[in-house]
CSV table of C-alpha atoms and ligand atoms in Angstrom, one decimal:
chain,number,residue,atom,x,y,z
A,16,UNK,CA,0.0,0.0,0.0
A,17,UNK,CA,1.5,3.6,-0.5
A,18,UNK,CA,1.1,5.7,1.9
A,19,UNK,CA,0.3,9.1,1.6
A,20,UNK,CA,3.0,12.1,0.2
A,21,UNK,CA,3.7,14.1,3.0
A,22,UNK,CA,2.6,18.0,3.1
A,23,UNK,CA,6.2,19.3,2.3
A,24,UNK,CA,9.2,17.7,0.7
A,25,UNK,CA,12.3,17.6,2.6
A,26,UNK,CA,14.3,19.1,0.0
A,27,UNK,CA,17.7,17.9,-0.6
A,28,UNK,CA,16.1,15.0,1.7
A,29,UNK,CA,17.9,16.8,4.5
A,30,UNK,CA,17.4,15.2,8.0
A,31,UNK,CA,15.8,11.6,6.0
A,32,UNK,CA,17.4,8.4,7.1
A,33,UNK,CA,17.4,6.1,3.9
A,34,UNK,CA,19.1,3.5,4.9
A,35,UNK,CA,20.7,1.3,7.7
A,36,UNK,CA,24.5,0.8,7.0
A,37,UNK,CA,27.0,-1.3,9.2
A,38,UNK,CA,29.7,0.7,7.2
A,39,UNK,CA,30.3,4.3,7.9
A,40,UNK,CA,28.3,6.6,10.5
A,41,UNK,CA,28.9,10.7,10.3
A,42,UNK,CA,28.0,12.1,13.7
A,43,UNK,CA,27.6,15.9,12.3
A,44,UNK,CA,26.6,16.8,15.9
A,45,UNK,CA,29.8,15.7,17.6
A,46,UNK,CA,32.1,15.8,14.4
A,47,UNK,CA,32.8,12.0,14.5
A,48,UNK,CA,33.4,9.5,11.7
A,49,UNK,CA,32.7,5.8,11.9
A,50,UNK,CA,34.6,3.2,10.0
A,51,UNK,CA,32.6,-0.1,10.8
A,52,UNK,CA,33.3,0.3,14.9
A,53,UNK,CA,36.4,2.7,14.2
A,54,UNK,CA,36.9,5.9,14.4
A,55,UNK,CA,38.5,7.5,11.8
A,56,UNK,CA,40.9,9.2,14.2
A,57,UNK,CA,41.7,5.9,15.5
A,58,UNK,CA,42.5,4.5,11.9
A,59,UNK,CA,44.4,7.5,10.4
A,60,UNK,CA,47.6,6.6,10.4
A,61,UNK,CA,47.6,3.2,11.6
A,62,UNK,CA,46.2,1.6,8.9
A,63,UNK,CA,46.4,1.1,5.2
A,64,UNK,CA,43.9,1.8,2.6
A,65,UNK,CA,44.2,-1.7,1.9
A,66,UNK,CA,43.2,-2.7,5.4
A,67,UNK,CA,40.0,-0.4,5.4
A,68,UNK,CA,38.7,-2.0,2.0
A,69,UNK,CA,38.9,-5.4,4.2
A,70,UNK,CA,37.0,-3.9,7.2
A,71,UNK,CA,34.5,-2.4,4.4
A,72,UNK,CA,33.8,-5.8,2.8
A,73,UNK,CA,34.5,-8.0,5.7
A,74,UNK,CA,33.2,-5.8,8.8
A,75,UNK,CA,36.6,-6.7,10.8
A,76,UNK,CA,40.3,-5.5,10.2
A,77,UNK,CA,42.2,-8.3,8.6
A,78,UNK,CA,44.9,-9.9,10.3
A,79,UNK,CA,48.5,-10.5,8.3
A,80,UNK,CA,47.1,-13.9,6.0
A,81,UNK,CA,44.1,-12.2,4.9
A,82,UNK,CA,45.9,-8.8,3.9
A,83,UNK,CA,48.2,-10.4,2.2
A,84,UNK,CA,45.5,-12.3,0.3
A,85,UNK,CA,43.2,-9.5,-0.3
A,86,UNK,CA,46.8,-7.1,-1.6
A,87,UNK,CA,47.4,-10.2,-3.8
A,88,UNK,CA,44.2,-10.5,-5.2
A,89,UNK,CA,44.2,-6.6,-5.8
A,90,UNK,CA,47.1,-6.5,-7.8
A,91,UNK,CA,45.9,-9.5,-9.8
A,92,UNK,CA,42.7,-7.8,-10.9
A,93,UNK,CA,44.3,-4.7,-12.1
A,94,UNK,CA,45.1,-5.2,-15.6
A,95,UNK,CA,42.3,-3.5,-18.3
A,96,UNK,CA,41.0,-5.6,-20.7
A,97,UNK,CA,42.4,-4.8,-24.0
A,98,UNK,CA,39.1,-3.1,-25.6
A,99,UNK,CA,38.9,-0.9,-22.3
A,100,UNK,CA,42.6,0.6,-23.4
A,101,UNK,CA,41.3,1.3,-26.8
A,102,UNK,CA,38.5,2.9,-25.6
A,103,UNK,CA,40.6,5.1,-23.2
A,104,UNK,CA,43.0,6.1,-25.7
A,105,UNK,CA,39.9,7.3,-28.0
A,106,UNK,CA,39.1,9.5,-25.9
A,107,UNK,CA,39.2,13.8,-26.5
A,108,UNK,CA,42.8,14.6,-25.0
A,109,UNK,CA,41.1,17.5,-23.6
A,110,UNK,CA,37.9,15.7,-21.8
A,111,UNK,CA,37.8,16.2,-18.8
A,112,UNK,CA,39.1,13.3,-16.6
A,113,UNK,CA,35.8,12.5,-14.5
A,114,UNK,CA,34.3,11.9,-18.0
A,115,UNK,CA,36.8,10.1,-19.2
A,116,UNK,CA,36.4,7.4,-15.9
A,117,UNK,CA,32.8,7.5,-15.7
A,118,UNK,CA,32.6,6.1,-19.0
A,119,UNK,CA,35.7,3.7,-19.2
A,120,UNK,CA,34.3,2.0,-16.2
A,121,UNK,CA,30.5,1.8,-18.1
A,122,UNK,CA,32.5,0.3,-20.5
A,123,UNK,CA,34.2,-2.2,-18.0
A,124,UNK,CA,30.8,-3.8,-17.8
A,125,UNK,CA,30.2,-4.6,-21.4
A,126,UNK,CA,33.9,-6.7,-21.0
A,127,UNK,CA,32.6,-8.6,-18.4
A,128,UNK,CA,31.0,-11.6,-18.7
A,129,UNK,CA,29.6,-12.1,-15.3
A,130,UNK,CA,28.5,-8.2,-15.6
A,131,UNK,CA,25.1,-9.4,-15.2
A,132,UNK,CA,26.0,-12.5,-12.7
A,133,UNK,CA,24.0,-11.8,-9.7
A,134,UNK,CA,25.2,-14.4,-7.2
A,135,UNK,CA,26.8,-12.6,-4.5
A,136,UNK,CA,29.7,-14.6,-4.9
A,137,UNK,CA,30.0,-12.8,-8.6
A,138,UNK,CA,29.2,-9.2,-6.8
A,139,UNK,CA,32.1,-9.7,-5.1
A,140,UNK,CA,34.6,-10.3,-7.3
A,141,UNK,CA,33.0,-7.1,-9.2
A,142,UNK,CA,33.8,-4.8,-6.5
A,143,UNK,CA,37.4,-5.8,-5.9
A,144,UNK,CA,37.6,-5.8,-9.9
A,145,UNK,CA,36.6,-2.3,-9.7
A,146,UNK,CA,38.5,-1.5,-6.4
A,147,UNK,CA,41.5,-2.1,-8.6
A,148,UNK,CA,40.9,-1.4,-11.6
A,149,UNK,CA,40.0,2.3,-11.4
A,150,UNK,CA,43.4,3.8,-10.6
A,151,UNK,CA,44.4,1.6,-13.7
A,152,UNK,CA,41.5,3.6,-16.0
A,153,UNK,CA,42.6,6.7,-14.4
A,154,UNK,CA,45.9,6.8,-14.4
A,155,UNK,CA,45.9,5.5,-18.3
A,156,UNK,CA,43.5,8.4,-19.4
A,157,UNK,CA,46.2,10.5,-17.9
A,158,UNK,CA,48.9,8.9,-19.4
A,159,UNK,CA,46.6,8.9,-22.5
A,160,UNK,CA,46.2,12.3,-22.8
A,161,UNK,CA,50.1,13.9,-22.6
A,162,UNK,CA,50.8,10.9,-25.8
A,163,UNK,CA,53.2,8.9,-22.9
A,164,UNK,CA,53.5,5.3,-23.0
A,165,UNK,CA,51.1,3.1,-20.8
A,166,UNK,CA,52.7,1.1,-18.1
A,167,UNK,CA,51.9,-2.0,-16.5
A,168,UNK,CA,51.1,-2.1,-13.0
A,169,UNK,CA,53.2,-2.6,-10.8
A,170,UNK,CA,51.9,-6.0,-8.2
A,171,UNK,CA,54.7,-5.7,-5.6
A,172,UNK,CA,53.3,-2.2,-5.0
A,173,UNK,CA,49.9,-1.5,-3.0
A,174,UNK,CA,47.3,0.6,-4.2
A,175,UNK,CA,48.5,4.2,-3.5
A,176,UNK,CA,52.2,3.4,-4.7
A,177,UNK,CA,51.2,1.9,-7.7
A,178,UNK,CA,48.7,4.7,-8.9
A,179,UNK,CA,51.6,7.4,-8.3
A,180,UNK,CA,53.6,5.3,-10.2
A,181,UNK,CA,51.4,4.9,-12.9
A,182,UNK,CA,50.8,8.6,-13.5
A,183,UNK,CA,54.5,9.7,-12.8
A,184,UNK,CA,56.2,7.0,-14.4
A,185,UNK,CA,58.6,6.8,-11.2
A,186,UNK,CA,58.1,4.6,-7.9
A,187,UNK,CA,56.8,7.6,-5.4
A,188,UNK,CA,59.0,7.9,-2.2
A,189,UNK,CA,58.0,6.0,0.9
A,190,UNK,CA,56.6,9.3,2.2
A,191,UNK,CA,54.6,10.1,-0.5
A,192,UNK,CA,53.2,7.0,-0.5
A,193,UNK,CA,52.3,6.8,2.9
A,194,UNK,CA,50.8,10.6,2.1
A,195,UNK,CA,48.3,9.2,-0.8
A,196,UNK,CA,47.4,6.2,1.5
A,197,UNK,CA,46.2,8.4,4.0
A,198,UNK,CA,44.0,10.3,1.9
A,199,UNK,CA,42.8,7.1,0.5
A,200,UNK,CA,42.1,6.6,3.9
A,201,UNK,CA,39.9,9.5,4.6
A,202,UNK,CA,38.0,9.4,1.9
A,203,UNK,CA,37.1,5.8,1.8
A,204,UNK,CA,33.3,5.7,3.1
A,205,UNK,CA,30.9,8.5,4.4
A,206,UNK,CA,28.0,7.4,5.6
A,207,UNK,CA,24.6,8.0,2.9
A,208,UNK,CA,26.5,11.0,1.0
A,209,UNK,CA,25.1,11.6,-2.7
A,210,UNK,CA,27.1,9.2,-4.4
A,211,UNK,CA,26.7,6.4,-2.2
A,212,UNK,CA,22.6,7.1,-2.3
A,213,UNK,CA,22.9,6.9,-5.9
A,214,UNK,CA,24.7,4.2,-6.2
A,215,UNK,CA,22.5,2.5,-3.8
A,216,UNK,CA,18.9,3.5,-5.6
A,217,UNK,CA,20.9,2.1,-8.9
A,218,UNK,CA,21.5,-1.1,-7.0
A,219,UNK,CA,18.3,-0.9,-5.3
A,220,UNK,CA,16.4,-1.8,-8.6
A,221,UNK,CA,18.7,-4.9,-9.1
A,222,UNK,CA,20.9,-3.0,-12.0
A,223,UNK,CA,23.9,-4.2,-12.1
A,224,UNK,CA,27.8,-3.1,-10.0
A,225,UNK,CA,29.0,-1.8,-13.1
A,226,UNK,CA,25.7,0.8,-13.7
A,227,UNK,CA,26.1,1.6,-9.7
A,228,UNK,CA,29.6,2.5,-9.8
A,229,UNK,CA,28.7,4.4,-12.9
A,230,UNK,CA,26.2,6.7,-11.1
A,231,UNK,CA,28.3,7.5,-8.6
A,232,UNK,CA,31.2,8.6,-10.4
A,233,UNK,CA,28.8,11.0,-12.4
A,234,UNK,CA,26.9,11.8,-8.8
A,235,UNK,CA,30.2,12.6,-7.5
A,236,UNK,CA,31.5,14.8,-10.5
A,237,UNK,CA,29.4,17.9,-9.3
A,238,UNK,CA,31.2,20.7,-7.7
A,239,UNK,CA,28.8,20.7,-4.6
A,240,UNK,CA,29.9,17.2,-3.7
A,241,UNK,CA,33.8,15.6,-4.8
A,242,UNK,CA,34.3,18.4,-7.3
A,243,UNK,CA,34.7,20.8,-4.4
A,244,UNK,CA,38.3,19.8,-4.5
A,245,UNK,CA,39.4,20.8,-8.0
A,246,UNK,CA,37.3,24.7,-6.8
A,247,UNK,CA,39.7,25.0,-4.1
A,248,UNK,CA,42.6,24.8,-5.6
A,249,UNK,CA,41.3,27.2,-8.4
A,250,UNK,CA,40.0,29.5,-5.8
A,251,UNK,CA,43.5,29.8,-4.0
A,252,UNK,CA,45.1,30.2,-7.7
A,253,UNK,CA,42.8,32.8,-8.0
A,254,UNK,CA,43.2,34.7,-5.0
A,255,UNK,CA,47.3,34.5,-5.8
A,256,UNK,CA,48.6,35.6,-2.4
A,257,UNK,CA,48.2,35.5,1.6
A,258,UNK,CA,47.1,40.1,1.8
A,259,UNK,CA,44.8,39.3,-1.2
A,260,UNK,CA,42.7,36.2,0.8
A,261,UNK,CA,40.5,39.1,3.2
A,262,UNK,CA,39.0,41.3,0.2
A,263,UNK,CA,38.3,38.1,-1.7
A,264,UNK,CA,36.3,36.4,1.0
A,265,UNK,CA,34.8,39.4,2.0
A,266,UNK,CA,33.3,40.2,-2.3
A,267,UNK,CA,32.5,36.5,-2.1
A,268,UNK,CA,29.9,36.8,0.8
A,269,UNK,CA,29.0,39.9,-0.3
A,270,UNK,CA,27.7,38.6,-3.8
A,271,UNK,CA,26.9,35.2,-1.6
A,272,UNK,CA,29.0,32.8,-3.8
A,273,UNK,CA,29.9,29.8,-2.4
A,274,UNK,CA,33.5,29.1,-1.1
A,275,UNK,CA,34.4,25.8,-2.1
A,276,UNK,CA,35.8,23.5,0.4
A,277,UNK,CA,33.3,25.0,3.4
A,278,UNK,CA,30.4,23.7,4.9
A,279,UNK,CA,28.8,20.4,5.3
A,280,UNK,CA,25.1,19.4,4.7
A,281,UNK,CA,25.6,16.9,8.2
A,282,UNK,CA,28.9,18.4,10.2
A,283,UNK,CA,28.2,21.4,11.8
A,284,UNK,CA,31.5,21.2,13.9
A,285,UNK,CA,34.5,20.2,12.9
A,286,UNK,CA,34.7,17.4,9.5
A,287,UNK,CA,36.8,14.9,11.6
A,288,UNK,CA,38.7,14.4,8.1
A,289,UNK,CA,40.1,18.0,8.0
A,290,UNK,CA,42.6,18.2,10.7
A,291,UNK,CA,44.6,15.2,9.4
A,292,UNK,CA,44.5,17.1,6.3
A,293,UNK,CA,45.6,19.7,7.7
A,294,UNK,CA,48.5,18.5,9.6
A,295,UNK,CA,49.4,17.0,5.9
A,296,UNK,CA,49.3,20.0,3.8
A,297,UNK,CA,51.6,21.7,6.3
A,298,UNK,CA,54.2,19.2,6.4
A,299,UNK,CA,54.1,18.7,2.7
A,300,UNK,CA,54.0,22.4,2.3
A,301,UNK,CA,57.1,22.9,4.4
A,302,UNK,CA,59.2,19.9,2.9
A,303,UNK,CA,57.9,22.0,-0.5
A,304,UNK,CA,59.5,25.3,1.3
A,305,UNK,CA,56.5,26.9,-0.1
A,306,UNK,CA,54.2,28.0,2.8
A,307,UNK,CA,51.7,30.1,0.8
A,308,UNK,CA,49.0,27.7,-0.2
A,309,UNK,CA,48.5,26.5,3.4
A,310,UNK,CA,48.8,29.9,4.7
A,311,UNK,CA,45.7,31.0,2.2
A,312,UNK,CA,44.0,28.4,3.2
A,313,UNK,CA,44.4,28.5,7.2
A,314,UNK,CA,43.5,32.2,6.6
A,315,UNK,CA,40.1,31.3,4.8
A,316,UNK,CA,38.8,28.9,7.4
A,317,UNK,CA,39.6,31.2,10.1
A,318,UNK,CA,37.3,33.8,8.4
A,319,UNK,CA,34.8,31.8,7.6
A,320,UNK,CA,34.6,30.1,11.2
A,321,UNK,CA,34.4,33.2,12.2
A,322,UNK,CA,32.4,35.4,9.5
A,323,UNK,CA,29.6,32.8,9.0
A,324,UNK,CA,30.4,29.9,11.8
A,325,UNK,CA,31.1,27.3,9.0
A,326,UNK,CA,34.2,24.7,9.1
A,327,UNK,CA,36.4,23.5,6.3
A,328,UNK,CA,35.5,20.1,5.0
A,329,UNK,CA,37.5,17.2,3.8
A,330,UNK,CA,38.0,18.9,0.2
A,331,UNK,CA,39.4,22.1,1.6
A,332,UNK,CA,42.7,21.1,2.6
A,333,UNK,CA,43.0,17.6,0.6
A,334,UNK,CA,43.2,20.3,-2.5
A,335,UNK,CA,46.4,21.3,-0.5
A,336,UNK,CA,47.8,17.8,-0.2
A,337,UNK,CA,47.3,16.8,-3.8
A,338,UNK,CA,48.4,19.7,-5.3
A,339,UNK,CA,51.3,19.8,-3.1
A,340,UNK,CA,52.3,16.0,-3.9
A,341,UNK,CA,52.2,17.3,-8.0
A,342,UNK,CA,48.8,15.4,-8.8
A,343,UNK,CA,47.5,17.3,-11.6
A,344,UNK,CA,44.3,19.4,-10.0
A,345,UNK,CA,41.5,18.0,-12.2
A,346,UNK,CA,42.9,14.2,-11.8
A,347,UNK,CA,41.8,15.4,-7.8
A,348,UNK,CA,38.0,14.2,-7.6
A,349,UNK,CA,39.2,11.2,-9.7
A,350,UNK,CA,41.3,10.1,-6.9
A,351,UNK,CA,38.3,10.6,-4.6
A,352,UNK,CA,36.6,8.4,-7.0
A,353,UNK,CA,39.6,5.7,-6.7
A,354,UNK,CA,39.4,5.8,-2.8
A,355,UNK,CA,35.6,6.1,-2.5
A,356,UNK,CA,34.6,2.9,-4.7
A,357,UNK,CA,36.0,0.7,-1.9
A,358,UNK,CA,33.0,2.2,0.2
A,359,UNK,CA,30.2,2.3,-3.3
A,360,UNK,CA,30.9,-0.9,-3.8
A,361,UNK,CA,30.8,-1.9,0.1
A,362,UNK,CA,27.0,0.2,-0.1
A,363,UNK,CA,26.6,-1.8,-3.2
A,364,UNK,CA,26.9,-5.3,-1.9
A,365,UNK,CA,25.3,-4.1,1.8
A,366,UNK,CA,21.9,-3.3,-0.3
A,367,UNK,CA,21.6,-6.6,-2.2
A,368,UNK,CA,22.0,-8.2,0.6
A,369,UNK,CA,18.8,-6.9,2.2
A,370,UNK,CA,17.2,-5.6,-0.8
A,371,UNK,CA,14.0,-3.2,-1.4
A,372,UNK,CA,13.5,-0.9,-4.1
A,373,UNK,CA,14.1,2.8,-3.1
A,374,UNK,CA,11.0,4.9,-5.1
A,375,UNK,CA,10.0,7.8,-3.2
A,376,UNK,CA,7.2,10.3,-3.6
A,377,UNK,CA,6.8,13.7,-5.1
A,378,UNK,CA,4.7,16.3,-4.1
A,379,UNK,CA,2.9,17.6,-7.3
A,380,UNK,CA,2.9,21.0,-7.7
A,381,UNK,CA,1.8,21.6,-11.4
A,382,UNK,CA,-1.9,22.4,-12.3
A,383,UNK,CA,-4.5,19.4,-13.2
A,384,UNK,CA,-7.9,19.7,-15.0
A,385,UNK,CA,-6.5,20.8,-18.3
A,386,UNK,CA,-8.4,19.7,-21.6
A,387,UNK,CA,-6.1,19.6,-24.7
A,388,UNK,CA,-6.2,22.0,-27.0
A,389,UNK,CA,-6.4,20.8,-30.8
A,390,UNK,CA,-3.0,21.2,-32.2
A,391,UNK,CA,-4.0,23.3,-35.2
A,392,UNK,CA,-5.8,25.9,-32.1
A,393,UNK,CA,-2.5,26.3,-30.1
B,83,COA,C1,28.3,21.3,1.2
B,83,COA,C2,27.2,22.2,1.0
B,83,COA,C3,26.6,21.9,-0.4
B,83,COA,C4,26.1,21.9,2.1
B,83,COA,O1,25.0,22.6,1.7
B,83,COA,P1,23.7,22.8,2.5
B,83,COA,O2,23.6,21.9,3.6
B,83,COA,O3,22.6,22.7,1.4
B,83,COA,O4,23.8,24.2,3.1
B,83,COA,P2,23.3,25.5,2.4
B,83,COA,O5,23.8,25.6,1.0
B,83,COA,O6,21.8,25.6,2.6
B,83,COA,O7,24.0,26.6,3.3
B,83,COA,C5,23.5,27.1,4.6
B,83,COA,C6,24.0,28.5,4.8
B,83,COA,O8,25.4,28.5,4.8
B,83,COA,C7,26.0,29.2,3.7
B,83,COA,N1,27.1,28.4,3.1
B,83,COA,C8,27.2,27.1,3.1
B,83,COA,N2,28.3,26.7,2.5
B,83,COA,C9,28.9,27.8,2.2
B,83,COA,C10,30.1,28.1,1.5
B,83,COA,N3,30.9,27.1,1.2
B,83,COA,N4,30.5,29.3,1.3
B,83,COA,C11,29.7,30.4,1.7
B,83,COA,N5,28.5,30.2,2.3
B,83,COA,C12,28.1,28.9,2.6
B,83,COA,C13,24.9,29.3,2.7
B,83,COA,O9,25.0,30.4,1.9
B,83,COA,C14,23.7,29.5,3.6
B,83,COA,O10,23.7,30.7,4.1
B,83,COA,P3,22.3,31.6,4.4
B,83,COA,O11,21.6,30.7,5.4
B,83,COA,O12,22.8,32.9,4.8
B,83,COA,O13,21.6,31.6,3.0
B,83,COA,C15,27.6,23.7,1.0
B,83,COA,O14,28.2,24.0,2.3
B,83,COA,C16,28.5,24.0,-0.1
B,83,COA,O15,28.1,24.3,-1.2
B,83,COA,N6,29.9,24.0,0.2
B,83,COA,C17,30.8,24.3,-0.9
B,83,COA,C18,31.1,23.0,-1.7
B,83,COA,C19,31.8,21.9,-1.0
B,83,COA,O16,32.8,22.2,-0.4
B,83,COA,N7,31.3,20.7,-1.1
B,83,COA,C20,32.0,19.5,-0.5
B,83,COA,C21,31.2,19.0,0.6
B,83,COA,S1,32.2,17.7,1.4
């Protein structure tokens, strides 16, 4: 039976639980994040990326034997099939990359023969597919692009490494690594945020892991959710120097644009994600001996704490940290994409399992009655 609309839409279904999730909970109250039992603060640092994509799809941390197994089985999934390249190296040099990914993984479905397998068993092996397969897409659309040769992954290198060293063409330095990792770390899983609800309503109609993961790369695309990233970094170009940062803040609340990198629809404290963020910008920033981006940015999110009571979220200073470790700034949301399809495809396999279609109402707000007009009459 369906119930009735209710009176008012909560638009931008703000404050509407959709969903239960063992995976992830964002506590915007108290400025927590939940990974499966941990809290992020408790994992940062201390674990790998690989580690969290076991406690995603496992709901426990792995001990040394099944790391191992899950790092093996990784690396073993990550070459593209052969039509995939082609595809990828069709592609306009000058698309822009989040295009380029959302469709080269669309087309990572029509390779797969058990694309349309629903056993679980098969939905599995999809998402660790995926896991590792998108660095591989992205990093050869990159390659793609400048006309430089495509390498082959590297399998004695984890998942961080081994996308550096795909784009770069060199093995990244220990630290560098450990840097990426981190921010793989972070952005792994976040609770029902617009990509994950996308891909779960794709899911939700029993589509297939490929169509999901498509919808949320193009969900997360938009400059109001991982795109955010890519705007700081142009906003900081933009303002050019520290003395410049006041009047620009100042003419942007005036004309009430939006300052990328601030606010959250849930936190409304501190995004638990930032500080380590932080604390990695400015030590990248002074190995760099170039203080200034981190100095902008410490600047912005001091006035806008205290000119409109809003924090800096996870994109404002992971800009920073990219930009800082020479990722090029519109491969940024794509390696948000790389980390976050550990926690899509986690959503992904968390919906089947307990499945109902997600179809909500609408509130109709257009006229009724009319009569049609004859055509020749209007
Ligand atoms: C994330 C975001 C979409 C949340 O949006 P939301 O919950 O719908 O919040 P609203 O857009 O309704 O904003 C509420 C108020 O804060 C202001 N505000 C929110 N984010 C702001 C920002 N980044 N810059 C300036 N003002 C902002 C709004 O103008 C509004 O002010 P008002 O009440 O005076 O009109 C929003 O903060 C934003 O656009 N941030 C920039 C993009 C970004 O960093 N996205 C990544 C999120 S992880």
């Amino acid at each position: 039976m369906t119930s009735p609309a209710p009176a008012t839409p909560a638009k931008g279904l703000e404050g509407i639980v959709a969903a239960s999730t063992r995976l992830s909970d964002v506590r915007g109250d108290v400025g927590k994040l939940i990974y499966a039992g941990y809290d992020i603060d408790e994992l940062a640092g201390k674990v790998t990326f690989e580690e969290v994509v076991h406690l995603l799809h496992h709901n426990h941390l792995p001990n040394r034997k099944e790391l191992a197994e899950l790092k093996e089985h990784l690396a073993s999934c990550r070459e593209l099939p052969a039509g995939v390249v082609r595809i990828i190296e069709e592609f306009p040099k000058d698309t822009p990359p989040m295009h380029a990914i959302r469709t080269a993984i669309s087309a990572l479905g029509c390779f797969d023969t058990t694309s349309d397998d629903d056993t679980m068993d098969a939905q599995r092996q999809k998402a660790l597919r995926l896991i590792a397969r998108i660095p591989i897409v992205t990093a050869y659309f990159h390659r793609s692009r400048q006309g430089k040769p495509l390498l082959p992954p590297d399998p004695t290198l984890g998942e961080a490494a081994n996308f550096l060293y795909l784009i770069d063409g060199e093995r990244p330095s220990l630290d560098k690594e450990r840097t990426m990792d981190m921010c793989y770390v972070l952005h792994a899983d976040h609770g029902m945020n617009a990509s994950t609800f996308s891909a779960r309503v794709t899911i939700a109609t029993l589509s297939d892991m490929y169509s999901a993961i498509t919808t949320a790369i193009g969900t997360l695309k938009g400059p109001l959710h991982g795109g955010a990233n890519e705007g700081v970094i142009k906003m900081l170009k933009e303002i050019g120097s520290l003395d410049r940062v006041d009047a620009y803040i100042e003419e942007c609340l005036e004309q009430k644009k939006k300052i990328m990198g601030i606010g959250h629809r849930v936190y409304k404290t501190l995004d638990p994600r930032a500080p380590h963020l932080k604390r990695m910008a400015q030590i990248l920033s002074a190995q760099l001996g170039d203080p200034k981006w981190i100095q902008m940015s410490e600047r912005i999110a001091e006035l806008m704490l205290t000119r409109k009571n809003l924090h800096a979220n996870v994109d404002f200073y992971s800009a920073t940290v990219y930009y800082s470790l020479g990722i090029p700034t519109d491969l940024f949301t794509p390696v948000f994409a790389i980390s976050r399809t550990s926690g899509w495809t986690a959503h992904v396999l968390e919906q089947l399992a307990d499945n109902r279609l997600i179809r909500p109402q609408s509130l109709y707000t257009g006229p009724v009655g009319l009569k049609v007009v004859p055509l020749e009459q209007r």
